Each structure stands twice: as C-alpha cells, then as structure tokens.
Tab-separated table of C-alpha atoms and ligand atoms in Angstrom:
chain	number	residue	atom	x	y	z
A	6	MET	CA	17.141	127.751	-0.506
A	7	SER	CA	14.135	125.323	-0.358
A	8	GLN	CA	10.797	126.666	-0.597
A	9	LYS	CA	9.241	129.013	1.710
A	10	TYR	CA	5.274	129.093	2.481
A	11	VAL	CA	4.012	132.377	4.222
A	12	ILE	CA	-0.329	132.095	4.320
A	13	GLY	CA	-2.992	134.271	5.748
A	14	ASN	CA	-5.770	133.490	7.719
A	15	TYR	CA	-8.227	136.493	8.080
A	16	LYS	CA	-10.360	134.413	10.274
A	17	LEU	CA	-13.259	135.923	11.371
A	18	ASN	CA	-12.591	139.384	8.554
A	19	PRO	CA	-12.989	141.682	7.937
A	20	ALA	CA	-16.519	142.293	7.837
A	21	THR	CA	-18.037	142.973	4.485
A	22	GLN	CA	-17.115	141.292	0.864
A	23	GLN	CA	-15.240	144.659	-0.752
A	24	ASP	CA	-12.539	144.857	2.722
A	25	ALA	CA	-12.234	141.025	2.017
A	26	LEU	CA	-12.139	141.729	-2.209
A	27	THR	CA	-9.498	144.388	-1.175
A	28	LEU	CA	-6.998	142.650	0.808
A	29	ALA	CA	-6.848	139.148	-1.849
A	30	GLN	CA	-7.147	142.218	-5.349
A	31	ASN	CA	-3.396	143.225	-3.236
A	32	LEU	CA	-1.821	139.869	-3.374
A	33	THR	CA	0.489	139.409	-6.586
A	34	PRO	CA	3.056	136.319	-7.106
A	35	SER	CA	6.416	135.957	-4.876
A	36	ALA	CA	9.094	133.742	-4.823
A	37	CYS	CA	7.750	132.250	-1.646
A	38	VAL	CA	4.022	130.488	-2.259
A	39	VAL	CA	1.053	132.587	-1.186
A	40	GLY	CA	-1.921	131.747	0.051
A	41	ILE	CA	-5.050	133.232	2.382
A	42	ALA	CA	-7.555	131.217	3.805
A	43	PRO	CA	-10.632	133.819	3.902
A	44	SER	CA	-14.218	133.491	5.079
A	45	ILE	CA	-15.503	130.183	3.341
A	46	LEU	CA	-18.447	133.073	1.944
A	47	HIS	CA	-15.555	135.521	0.772
A	48	LEU	CA	-13.976	132.303	-1.054
A	49	SER	CA	-16.166	133.076	-4.943
A	50	ALA	CA	-15.754	136.328	-4.589
A	51	ILE	CA	-12.012	136.530	-3.906
A	52	LYS	CA	-11.540	133.969	-6.206
A	53	SER	CA	-13.059	135.795	-9.057
A	54	VAL	CA	-9.978	138.167	-7.998
A	55	LEU	CA	-7.233	136.470	-6.880
A	56	ALA	CA	-3.977	137.024	-9.061
A	57	ASP	CA	-3.289	133.530	-10.573
A	58	GLY	CA	-0.582	131.204	-8.354
A	59	ILE	CA	-2.044	132.051	-4.974
A	60	ALA	CA	-3.605	129.638	-2.943
A	61	LEU	CA	-7.392	130.176	-1.446
A	62	GLY	CA	-7.749	128.308	1.160
A	63	ALA	CA	-11.337	127.674	3.401
A	64	GLN	CA	-10.867	127.514	7.702
A	65	ASP	CA	-11.674	124.695	8.060
A	66	ILE	CA	-14.719	121.709	6.676
A	67	THR	CA	-17.054	119.388	8.330
A	68	HIS	CA	-15.774	115.955	9.822
A	69	LYS	CA	-19.415	114.542	9.128
A	70	SER	CA	-19.178	114.277	5.634
A	71	ALA	CA	-16.529	114.389	2.459
A	72	ASP	CA	-19.663	115.651	0.185
A	73	VAL	CA	-22.376	115.824	1.349
A	74	GLY	CA	-25.257	115.149	3.543
A	75	ALA	CA	-28.431	116.518	5.957
A	76	PHE	CA	-25.434	117.994	8.476
A	77	THR	CA	-26.906	121.533	8.972
A	78	GLY	CA	-24.432	124.632	9.452
A	79	ASP	CA	-21.475	122.600	7.348
A	80	VAL	CA	-19.862	122.906	4.286
A	81	SER	CA	-17.665	119.687	2.933
A	82	ALA	CA	-13.960	119.485	1.304
A	83	THR	CA	-15.899	119.481	-1.990
A	84	GLN	CA	-17.615	122.347	-1.925
A	85	VAL	CA	-15.222	124.589	-0.882
A	86	LYS	CA	-12.179	122.138	-3.796
A	87	ASP	CA	-15.203	123.084	-6.297
A	88	MET	CA	-15.492	127.031	-4.708
A	89	GLY	CA	-11.821	126.968	-6.240
A	90	ALA	CA	-9.424	126.657	-3.321
A	91	ASN	CA	-6.713	124.373	-2.825
A	92	PHE	CA	-5.955	123.314	0.777
A	93	THR	CA	-7.820	123.953	3.872
A	94	LEU	CA	-6.604	124.533	7.135
A	95	VAL	CA	-6.976	121.848	9.880
A	96	GLY	CA	-6.944	121.899	13.904
A	97	HIS	CA	-6.356	125.253	14.562
A	98	SER	CA	-6.452	126.489	17.965
A	99	GLU	CA	-8.934	128.379	17.874
A	100	ARG	CA	-10.940	125.600	16.498
A	101	ARG	CA	-10.303	123.058	18.683
A	102	GLN	CA	-10.718	125.362	21.710
A	103	TYR	CA	-14.337	127.183	20.756
A	104	HIS	CA	-15.195	123.754	19.249
A	105	GLY	CA	-13.808	120.713	20.943
A	106	GLU	CA	-12.707	119.248	17.975
A	107	THR	CA	-11.171	115.928	18.806
A	108	ASP	CA	-7.817	114.215	17.744
A	109	GLU	CA	-11.014	111.693	15.962
A	110	ILE	CA	-12.674	115.075	14.689
A	111	LEU	CA	-9.435	116.349	13.022
A	112	SER	CA	-7.936	112.898	11.651
A	113	GLN	CA	-11.854	112.395	9.588
A	114	LYS	CA	-10.831	116.077	8.637
A	115	ILE	CA	-7.902	115.679	7.224
A	116	ALA	CA	-9.601	111.942	4.708
A	117	HIS	CA	-11.980	114.262	3.991
A	118	ALA	CA	-9.161	117.396	2.720
A	119	PHE	CA	-7.482	114.689	0.885
A	120	HIS	CA	-10.753	113.039	-1.076
A	121	ALA	CA	-11.690	116.057	-1.951
A	122	GLY	CA	-8.289	116.936	-3.112
A	123	LEU	CA	-7.455	119.572	-0.924
A	124	SER	CA	-3.831	119.459	0.521
A	125	VAL	CA	-4.005	120.795	4.122
A	126	VAL	CA	-1.937	123.179	6.401
A	127	PHE	CA	-2.752	121.013	10.258
A	128	CYS	CA	-1.909	123.224	12.988
A	129	ILE	CA	-1.041	122.245	15.978
A	130	GLY	CA	0.797	123.808	19.410
A	131	GLU	CA	1.366	123.394	23.164
A	132	THR	CA	-0.458	126.427	25.533
A	133	LYS	CA	1.115	127.728	28.055
A	134	ASP	CA	1.207	126.287	30.826
A	135	ASP	CA	2.230	123.407	28.668
A	136	TYR	CA	5.219	125.414	27.926
A	137	ASP	CA	5.644	126.278	30.933
A	138	GLN	CA	5.682	122.997	32.409
A	139	LYS	CA	8.169	121.994	28.930
A	140	ARG	CA	5.696	119.001	28.098
A	141	THR	CA	5.852	120.883	24.702
A	142	GLN	CA	6.976	117.996	22.612
A	143	GLN	CA	4.778	115.697	23.983
A	144	VAL	CA	1.591	117.656	22.960
A	145	LEU	CA	3.391	118.330	20.172
A	146	SER	CA	3.944	114.906	19.259
A	147	ALA	CA	0.318	113.992	20.129
A	148	GLN	CA	-1.030	115.458	17.970
A	149	LEU	CA	0.933	114.748	15.039
A	150	GLU	CA	0.635	111.032	15.909
A	151	LEU	CA	-2.678	111.433	14.299
A	152	LEU	CA	-0.865	111.951	11.238
A	153	ALA	CA	0.199	108.272	10.523
A	154	PRO	CA	-2.294	106.250	8.844
A	155	PHE	CA	-1.823	109.282	6.187
A	156	ALA	CA	2.048	108.354	5.875
A	157	LYS	CA	0.528	107.052	2.192
A	158	GLN	CA	-0.611	109.084	1.215
A	159	ILE	CA	2.032	112.318	1.194
A	160	PRO	CA	3.665	111.825	-1.713
A	161	LEU	CA	7.793	112.716	-0.832
A	162	ASP	CA	8.669	115.308	-3.120
A	163	THR	CA	5.862	117.036	-5.015
A	164	ASP	CA	5.608	119.196	-8.100
A	165	GLN	CA	2.340	120.497	-7.133
A	166	THR	CA	2.671	124.749	-6.154
A	167	LEU	CA	1.278	123.023	-2.898
A	168	PRO	CA	2.709	120.032	-0.727
A	169	LYS	CA	-0.302	117.936	-0.053
A	170	LEU	CA	0.213	118.423	3.797
A	171	ILE	CA	1.666	121.377	5.437
A	172	ILE	CA	2.418	121.886	9.375
A	173	ALA	CA	1.983	124.675	11.069
A	174	TYR	CA	3.424	124.821	15.147
A	175	GLU	CA	1.688	127.993	16.270
A	176	PRO	CA	2.360	128.324	20.487
A	177	VAL	CA	-1.832	129.037	21.596
A	178	TRP	CA	0.199	131.916	24.170
A	179	ALA	CA	1.971	133.214	20.697
A	180	ILE	CA	-1.229	133.871	18.933
A	181	GLY	CA	-2.927	136.744	18.663
A	182	THR	CA	-0.807	137.575	21.888
A	183	GLY	CA	2.073	139.748	20.385
A	184	LEU	CA	4.628	136.717	22.406
A	185	THR	CA	6.852	134.865	20.410
A	186	PRO	CA	9.169	131.807	21.291
A	187	THR	CA	12.801	133.096	20.574
A	188	LEU	CA	14.101	132.122	17.629
A	189	ALA	CA	16.770	129.691	18.910
A	190	GLU	CA	12.434	128.172	20.823
A	191	ILE	CA	11.072	127.485	17.770
A	192	GLU	CA	14.242	126.026	15.992
A	193	CYS	CA	14.578	123.637	18.569
A	194	VAL	CA	10.861	122.487	17.655
A	195	HIS	CA	10.735	122.756	14.296
A	196	ASN	CA	13.745	119.701	14.197
A	197	PHE	CA	12.042	117.911	16.591
A	198	ILE	CA	8.631	117.978	14.062
A	199	SER	CA	10.236	117.576	11.685
A	200	GLU	CA	11.915	114.289	13.740
A	201	THR	CA	8.508	113.062	14.597
A	202	LEU	CA	7.625	113.200	10.869
A	203	SER	CA	9.913	111.639	9.843
A	204	THR	CA	9.534	108.446	12.129
A	205	LEU	CA	6.344	108.327	10.359
A	206	GLN	CA	7.776	108.504	6.579
A	207	ILE	CA	6.494	111.668	6.829
A	208	PHE	CA	8.147	114.148	4.951
A	209	ALA	CA	5.883	117.903	4.954
A	210	PRO	CA	7.441	121.850	4.763
A	211	ILE	CA	7.272	122.958	8.441
A	212	LEU	CA	5.551	126.701	9.667
A	213	TYR	CA	5.679	129.236	12.274
A	214	GLY	CA	2.369	130.752	13.741
A	215	GLY	CA	1.932	133.152	16.565
A	216	SER	CA	2.341	136.629	16.566
A	217	VAL	CA	4.488	137.036	12.864
A	218	ASN	CA	4.567	140.580	11.731
A	219	ASP	CA	6.971	142.615	9.541
A	220	GLN	CA	9.208	142.968	12.422
A	221	ASN	CA	9.812	139.562	13.108
A	222	ALA	CA	9.559	137.800	9.722
A	223	THR	CA	13.102	139.211	8.586
A	224	SER	CA	14.635	136.878	10.910
A	225	PHE	CA	11.988	133.749	11.063
A	226	ALA	CA	12.351	133.672	7.290
A	227	GLN	CA	16.382	132.511	7.834
A	228	SER	CA	16.120	130.260	9.292
A	229	PRO	CA	16.374	127.462	7.314
A	230	LEU	CA	14.634	125.513	9.937
A	231	ILE	CA	11.197	126.976	9.493
A	232	ASP	CA	10.060	126.923	5.763
A	233	GLY	CA	6.955	129.472	6.084
A	234	ALA	CA	4.133	130.648	8.431
A	235	LEU	CA	1.257	130.978	9.066
A	236	VAL	CA	-0.390	134.828	9.191
A	237	GLY	CA	-3.356	135.792	11.263
A	238	GLY	CA	-3.699	139.490	11.948
A	239	ALA	CA	-1.319	141.239	10.258
A	240	SER	CA	-2.340	139.240	7.039
A	241	LEU	CA	-5.513	141.632	7.323
A	242	LYS	CA	-2.366	144.870	6.506
A	243	THR	CA	-1.837	144.727	3.346
A	244	ASP	CA	1.759	146.595	3.660
A	245	SER	CA	2.391	144.365	6.351
A	246	PHE	CA	1.980	141.471	5.123
A	247	ALA	CA	3.240	142.057	1.865
A	248	ALA	CA	6.447	143.026	4.011
A	249	ILE	CA	6.125	139.229	5.175
A	250	ILE	CA	5.982	137.739	1.878
A	251	THR	CA	9.089	140.048	0.887
A	252	ALA	CA	11.068	138.582	3.727
A	253	PHE	CA	10.358	134.544	2.770
A	254	SER	CA	11.122	135.504	-0.584
B	25	PGA	P1	-1.941	135.787	14.599
B	25	PGA	O1	-2.666	134.059	14.339
B	25	PGA	O2	-1.040	135.794	13.962
B	25	PGA	O3	-2.510	136.764	14.729
B	25	PGA	O4	-1.531	135.527	15.703
B	25	PGA	C1	-1.988	133.648	13.651
B	25	PGA	C2	-3.149	132.391	13.879
B	25	PGA	O5	-3.767	132.343	14.457
B	25	PGA	O6	-3.010	131.066	12.383
C-alpha cells in the first residue's frame, strides 16, 4: 500500500490553548503520516508537546512577504517555519471565499512556502453550483493550473516524511455539511486530478476532504486512488480523529 496521510485542520478552534494542547497530546505516530494545522497562536505550544513524527502546519501564511515587512497582522512562511512547522495549507475554500484569495495570491503563498522550506497542502474543490452544472473538472483544472510554474521545484519522489506538495480535493459543498460525494465520484475526480498533474509533470499525493468522519473513513481509506484525508470537524474529537487515522494506517 502506498503511503497515506491524515491531516487535521483545526480552523478557528478550540477557544483555549489548553484545549488545543489536549487534542495534540493525544496524537501518536501511526503507519500513515499524521499532521495537524492548529491556530497559528497555538503553534509553538503545540510543537513542544507533539510526539516526534507528527507533522505540524499553519492554516495560512501571508502572500505579502516570504519573511518580514510592514504588513500589519500578517504571519510569514519564514516565521511559521521558525516556530517548527513543516507545512502550510494554501487555497482552502474558506480562505478563497471569506478572504477573496485569488490564484495570484495563492501562487505567491506557494512560492513563499517553498522558499521557507515548508510543504504545501494545496486545497481545491468545486462549489455546489459547479457540481450541479457538471463543471467540476473544468473548475479543478483551472485551479491546478497555477501549479505549473512550480513543477521543477517539486521532486518526483522524496525521502522526506512529508512531500513538498500534497493536493487536497475538497468539494466546497461537502465541507462541514455532513454531505460527501460517492466513493465512485471521488475516485473519478482523483483520477482526473492525477492525470492533470501528470500533464504538468507534477506528482503529488491526493487527499480527500469534506465531512470525513469515523464512519466513512474506512471506505475512503480502502481506495487506491485516495491517498489520505484532510479532516476538519472530526479532527477536534480525539476518538473520531484516532479512528480516521486507524482507517488509513
Ligand atoms: P470538515 O472540513 O471535515 O469539517 O468538512 C474539512 C476542511 O475544511 O478541511
């Protein structure tokens, strides 16, 4: 079986550092690669309690600068790396939607992440309207296009625990809704993503995200086309997240 990845995205949760530490302390290394992206504010405290081998990431980095500058409120890739993080999410639909992040902004973020030595979990996905209108492939190929200039920077294979680039396919309508596409639909989309990436000379694991839970993870994990999961809500429940990790291990 190829390497699988389970990454938790805590989003704006939990309210206290103590609760974040409790979640993180309960994680143990597993046969699949496990990672979490907590609030930036909790990054450093979590780093100090996280078991060796668990990847730590940011949910976002600024596009304005790779390291420092007069950008009030921003956090850079270099600062995140210095706090001990290994990766950052880029292009999550909540960033695209609530913060107006365009392809240009997202490419700057990827460039800064790579410059600082962070891996990138690049999130893509179609809206409900796109899905209903059968525009999923069209939307995804447009979203993937911005990766083309980075192809030469992404090694074909790596001995690092975390590849330089991971794709997370997250249908916007499946995030936090309890809805998911069928397994056959996800497999068809993952196949399309993989073909699109190979035309760009890019090879990256492809995770599924959107309402992954302890009930549906087992069927997703059995698919050779699903390299892992990006988990929101269920990563905030110790038992559910552990069950998802077990499913992919
Ligand atoms: P969800 O979120 O698992 O709560 O649907 C997934 C995500 O936004 O990454």
